[in-house]
């Protein structure tokens, strides 16, 4: 799939992995729509890379519809959909103080990470399906969703987050099968530990990050958002990548804690 001249919509595109992807796809000729809750960062990035910012809560049908409409309204065919909006949460099934996991928090993580990803995928795919195919295979577009290695080997305290990301992995094959009928590929990326603002700006953030890096095999460091973006672009550009879940993690395998 050639990015040049195509429109791309990126949820969570105002920060971290989504921001790096927005920069990379724009640099390779895509007209990018950044769909994110964070208006300040989103607008500033959009100004810098010539993208369009649409304030979007991925859990809201109307707002996602408006973001997709903005992508269609660029006049470039919408061909690329990247979901990177997401939130973290720590809490055990039974907490250390004996209380059960907060159900509202569990619902919130599922709502943003899993339902938000599906919400963008379904609305954007319907728009992509209305474009003309670009090649002899009948291809119209590509969807890349962001899960996590926590979907595959979640640690203690990650039950909500891992369930949300496991759901994204689980959608990959059936969504690819559904969308084959309209010429759309679907792939999922599972990042390990990538250096983004998701780890916070707290005073002990560096100490926390050093602990996270310890089990990385090689190279012994956090991943770079640009490395994630490069993989997303490869999944878009390589037409034979479909229904796949790919790790990008420096070989890390999460331990129980
Ligand atoms: N950084 C990592 O190590 C890592 C590892 C595995 C998976 N991930 C996943 O990658 C994705 C991006 O993470 P990141 O590290 O770039 O985090 P980040 O916090 O830097 O960026 C996340 C973005 O999502 C946006 N967002 C949050 N809720 C939203 C909502 N309801 N609607 C629209 N936008 C919303 C935020 O405003 C933010 O701009 C997340 O889904 C995260 O779970 C990250």
XYZ file of C-alpha atoms and ligand atoms in Angstrom:
301
model
C 0.000 0.000 0.000
C 1.526 3.233 -1.137
C 1.197 5.952 1.516
C 1.873 8.755 -0.872
C -1.350 10.647 -1.547
C -3.422 8.596 0.902
C -5.197 9.845 4.008
C -4.410 8.212 7.348
C -6.224 8.519 10.666
C -4.329 7.897 13.900
C -6.022 7.665 17.282
C -3.809 8.608 20.202
C -1.797 10.476 17.596
C -0.974 13.398 19.895
C 1.582 11.527 22.005
C 4.059 8.681 22.172
C 3.635 5.861 19.687
C 0.770 7.533 17.839
C 2.709 10.786 17.541
C 5.758 8.997 16.133
C 3.491 7.222 13.656
C 1.835 10.484 12.631
C 5.270 12.018 11.997
C 6.488 8.997 10.043
C 3.401 8.610 7.840
C 3.274 12.344 7.124
C 6.967 12.247 6.173
C 6.139 9.458 3.715
C 3.448 11.403 1.910
C 0.261 10.637 3.843
C -2.282 13.296 4.774
C -2.700 12.604 8.482
C -5.664 13.141 10.788
C -4.645 13.094 14.453
C -7.630 11.947 16.544
C -6.902 12.402 20.233
C -8.365 13.756 23.475
C -5.352 15.975 24.033
C -6.137 19.176 22.142
C -3.027 21.112 23.077
C -0.504 18.482 21.990
C -2.639 17.388 19.051
C -2.964 20.877 17.582
C 0.685 21.673 18.056
C 1.807 18.436 16.366
C -0.697 18.877 13.536
C 0.673 22.372 12.884
C 4.214 21.030 12.806
C 3.634 18.147 10.365
C 0.820 19.569 8.230
C -1.809 17.253 9.702
C -5.404 17.886 10.777
C -6.303 17.585 14.455
C -9.774 16.453 15.508
C -10.495 16.313 19.227
C -11.767 12.776 19.655
C -12.706 10.430 22.428
C -12.366 7.008 20.802
C -15.192 5.630 22.919
C -17.672 8.144 21.458
C -19.388 7.102 18.220
C -20.207 10.626 17.108
C -16.718 12.007 17.724
C -15.047 9.106 15.928
C -17.493 9.618 13.073
C -16.452 13.274 12.869
C -12.749 12.381 12.857
C -13.304 9.870 10.050
C -15.370 12.457 8.154
C -12.428 14.858 8.474
C -10.133 12.238 6.939
C -12.584 11.634 4.088
C -12.928 15.414 3.696
C -9.206 15.833 2.966
C -10.010 14.803 -0.595
C -7.381 12.043 -0.339
C -8.714 8.484 -0.161
C -8.726 7.184 3.413
C -6.514 4.095 3.291
C -4.744 3.860 6.649
C -6.221 3.517 10.142
C -3.913 3.270 13.153
C -5.277 2.862 16.676
C -2.841 3.954 19.334
C -5.104 5.605 21.912
C -4.841 3.777 25.186
C -4.590 4.030 28.934
C -2.838 1.988 31.586
C -4.142 0.812 34.946
C -2.676 -1.098 37.864
C -4.860 -3.200 40.150
C -5.030 -6.828 41.258
C -8.042 -9.135 40.995
C -7.970 -9.077 44.788
C -5.908 -6.150 45.991
C -3.266 -6.395 48.697
C -5.717 -4.892 51.181
C -8.182 -7.688 50.441
C -10.610 -5.578 48.389
C -11.784 -6.827 44.972
C -10.580 -5.046 41.817
C -12.472 -1.799 41.199
C -15.068 -2.697 38.561
C -15.475 0.842 37.233
C -11.734 1.016 36.549
C -11.846 -2.353 34.776
C -14.743 -1.161 32.622
C -12.953 2.095 31.808
C -9.799 0.332 30.570
C -11.856 -2.052 28.419
C -13.927 0.881 27.147
C -10.971 2.999 26.022
C -8.487 0.346 24.916
C -10.680 -2.373 23.437
C -14.016 -0.789 22.579
C -12.297 2.425 21.462
C -10.082 0.449 19.085
C -13.062 -1.435 17.681
C -15.092 1.765 17.394
C -12.469 3.428 15.204
C -11.843 0.258 13.209
C -15.516 -0.293 12.337
C -16.330 3.341 11.441
C -13.104 3.975 9.530
C -13.286 0.627 7.702
C -16.765 1.512 6.460
C -15.300 4.708 4.979
C -12.283 2.905 3.483
C -14.680 0.379 1.930
C -16.252 3.234 -0.051
C -12.990 4.088 -1.850
C -11.827 2.714 -5.184
C -9.404 -0.241 -4.967
C -5.781 0.760 -5.533
C -4.358 -2.351 -7.142
C -5.066 -5.546 -9.053
C -5.615 -7.406 -5.759
C -8.564 -5.134 -5.012
C -6.845 -3.614 -1.996
C -8.406 -0.518 -0.422
C -6.655 -0.001 2.898
C -4.890 -1.210 6.008
C -5.718 -1.159 9.708
C -3.020 -1.390 12.368
C -4.101 -1.752 15.983
C -1.891 -1.437 19.042
C -2.052 -4.124 21.708
C 0.854 -4.927 24.047
C 3.035 -7.855 25.031
C 0.924 -7.642 28.214
C -1.827 -9.204 26.104
C 0.261 -12.352 25.867
C 2.057 -12.481 29.236
C 0.347 -10.023 31.547
C 1.985 -9.363 34.874
C 0.355 -9.273 38.272
C -1.641 -6.069 38.590
C -2.333 -5.909 34.841
C -5.574 -7.889 34.693
C -7.667 -5.048 33.231
C -4.992 -3.788 30.844
C -4.088 -7.299 29.653
C -7.750 -8.174 29.088
C -8.203 -5.029 26.982
C -5.090 -5.742 24.926
C -5.878 -9.457 24.646
C -9.192 -8.422 23.138
C -7.372 -6.418 20.476
C -5.188 -9.426 19.629
C -8.291 -11.607 19.536
C -10.047 -9.302 17.071
C -7.205 -9.404 14.579
C -8.013 -12.603 12.685
C -11.825 -12.284 12.561
C -11.625 -8.597 11.618
C -9.170 -9.414 8.817
C -11.571 -12.114 7.620
C -14.554 -9.740 7.757
C -12.732 -6.954 5.980
C -11.178 -9.109 3.243
C -14.497 -8.703 1.441
C -13.775 -4.979 1.067
C -10.025 -5.239 0.429
C -8.782 -4.170 3.866
C -5.914 -5.827 5.761
C -5.731 -5.874 9.564
C -2.597 -6.285 11.671
C -1.826 -5.799 15.366
C 1.398 -4.645 16.989
C 2.390 -5.724 20.499
C 5.001 -3.302 21.853
C 7.180 -4.211 24.812
C 8.633 -1.263 26.700
C 8.796 1.828 24.510
C 9.906 5.185 25.904
C 6.798 7.388 25.794
C 4.949 9.714 28.177
C 2.746 6.772 29.250
C 5.398 6.062 31.922
C 4.844 9.510 33.367
C 7.009 12.417 34.307
C 7.225 11.635 38.022
C 10.433 12.284 39.928
C 11.169 8.547 40.023
C 10.237 7.930 36.353
C 13.867 7.223 35.374
C 14.292 4.711 38.209
C 11.013 3.066 37.198
C 12.125 2.859 33.555
C 15.500 1.301 34.547
C 13.572 -1.462 36.333
C 11.423 -2.040 33.268
C 14.472 -2.392 31.025
C 16.161 -5.081 33.143
C 14.466 -8.069 31.407
C 14.963 -6.692 27.853
C 17.237 -9.114 25.944
C 18.894 -6.918 23.302
C 19.376 -4.061 22.647
C 19.378 -3.372 26.398
C 17.222 -0.261 26.380
C 13.657 0.880 25.944
C 12.336 0.896 22.407
C 12.069 4.173 20.534
C 8.692 5.447 19.343
C 10.279 5.854 15.884
C 11.059 2.103 15.853
C 7.381 1.381 16.505
C 6.375 3.793 13.728
C 8.778 2.116 11.299
C 7.116 -1.248 12.004
C 3.635 0.217 11.522
C 4.727 1.617 8.174
C 6.202 -1.756 7.150
C 2.876 -3.414 7.981
C 1.096 -0.839 5.836
C 3.517 -0.957 2.920
C 3.917 -4.746 2.737
C 0.778 -6.011 1.014
C 1.182 -9.617 2.133
C 1.065 -8.811 5.864
C -2.452 -9.610 7.047
C -4.229 -10.995 10.127
C -0.875 -10.924 11.969
C 0.099 -9.977 15.509
C 3.698 -8.792 15.693
C 5.798 -8.151 18.805
C 8.316 -5.295 18.938
C 10.060 -5.744 22.246
C 13.846 -6.327 22.141
C 13.147 -9.946 23.073
C 11.527 -9.164 26.434
C 9.310 -11.810 28.032
C 7.427 -10.402 30.988
C 7.915 -12.195 34.280
C 4.995 -12.560 36.722
C 6.029 -9.359 38.568
N 4.793 2.811 25.569
C 4.803 1.483 25.751
O 5.762 0.897 26.269
C 3.626 0.658 25.336
C 3.751 -0.729 25.423
C 2.696 -1.523 25.014
C 1.543 -0.946 24.528
N 1.445 0.398 24.479
C 0.196 0.957 23.950
O 0.479 1.873 22.927
C -0.538 2.862 22.868
C 0.109 4.237 22.908
O 0.785 4.371 24.127
P 1.853 5.501 24.383
O 2.953 4.864 25.129
O 2.137 6.214 23.132
O 1.040 6.402 25.424
P 0.799 7.984 25.486
O 0.140 8.193 26.815
O 2.051 8.703 25.164
O -0.246 8.245 24.317
C -1.569 7.797 24.391
C -2.453 8.816 23.715
O -3.790 8.308 23.744
C -4.652 9.388 24.001
N -5.904 8.897 24.559
C -6.129 8.327 25.765
N -7.432 8.046 25.905
C -8.048 8.446 24.772
C -9.388 8.438 24.318
N -10.384 7.951 25.085
N -9.665 8.922 23.094
C -8.675 9.421 22.311
N -7.392 9.480 22.688
C -7.083 9.001 23.904
C -3.898 10.267 24.990
O -4.424 11.594 24.992
C -2.490 10.185 24.438
O -2.229 11.223 23.512
C -1.471 2.583 24.054
O -2.578 1.850 23.587
C -0.620 1.732 24.967
O -1.399 0.884 25.781
C 2.457 1.238 24.860
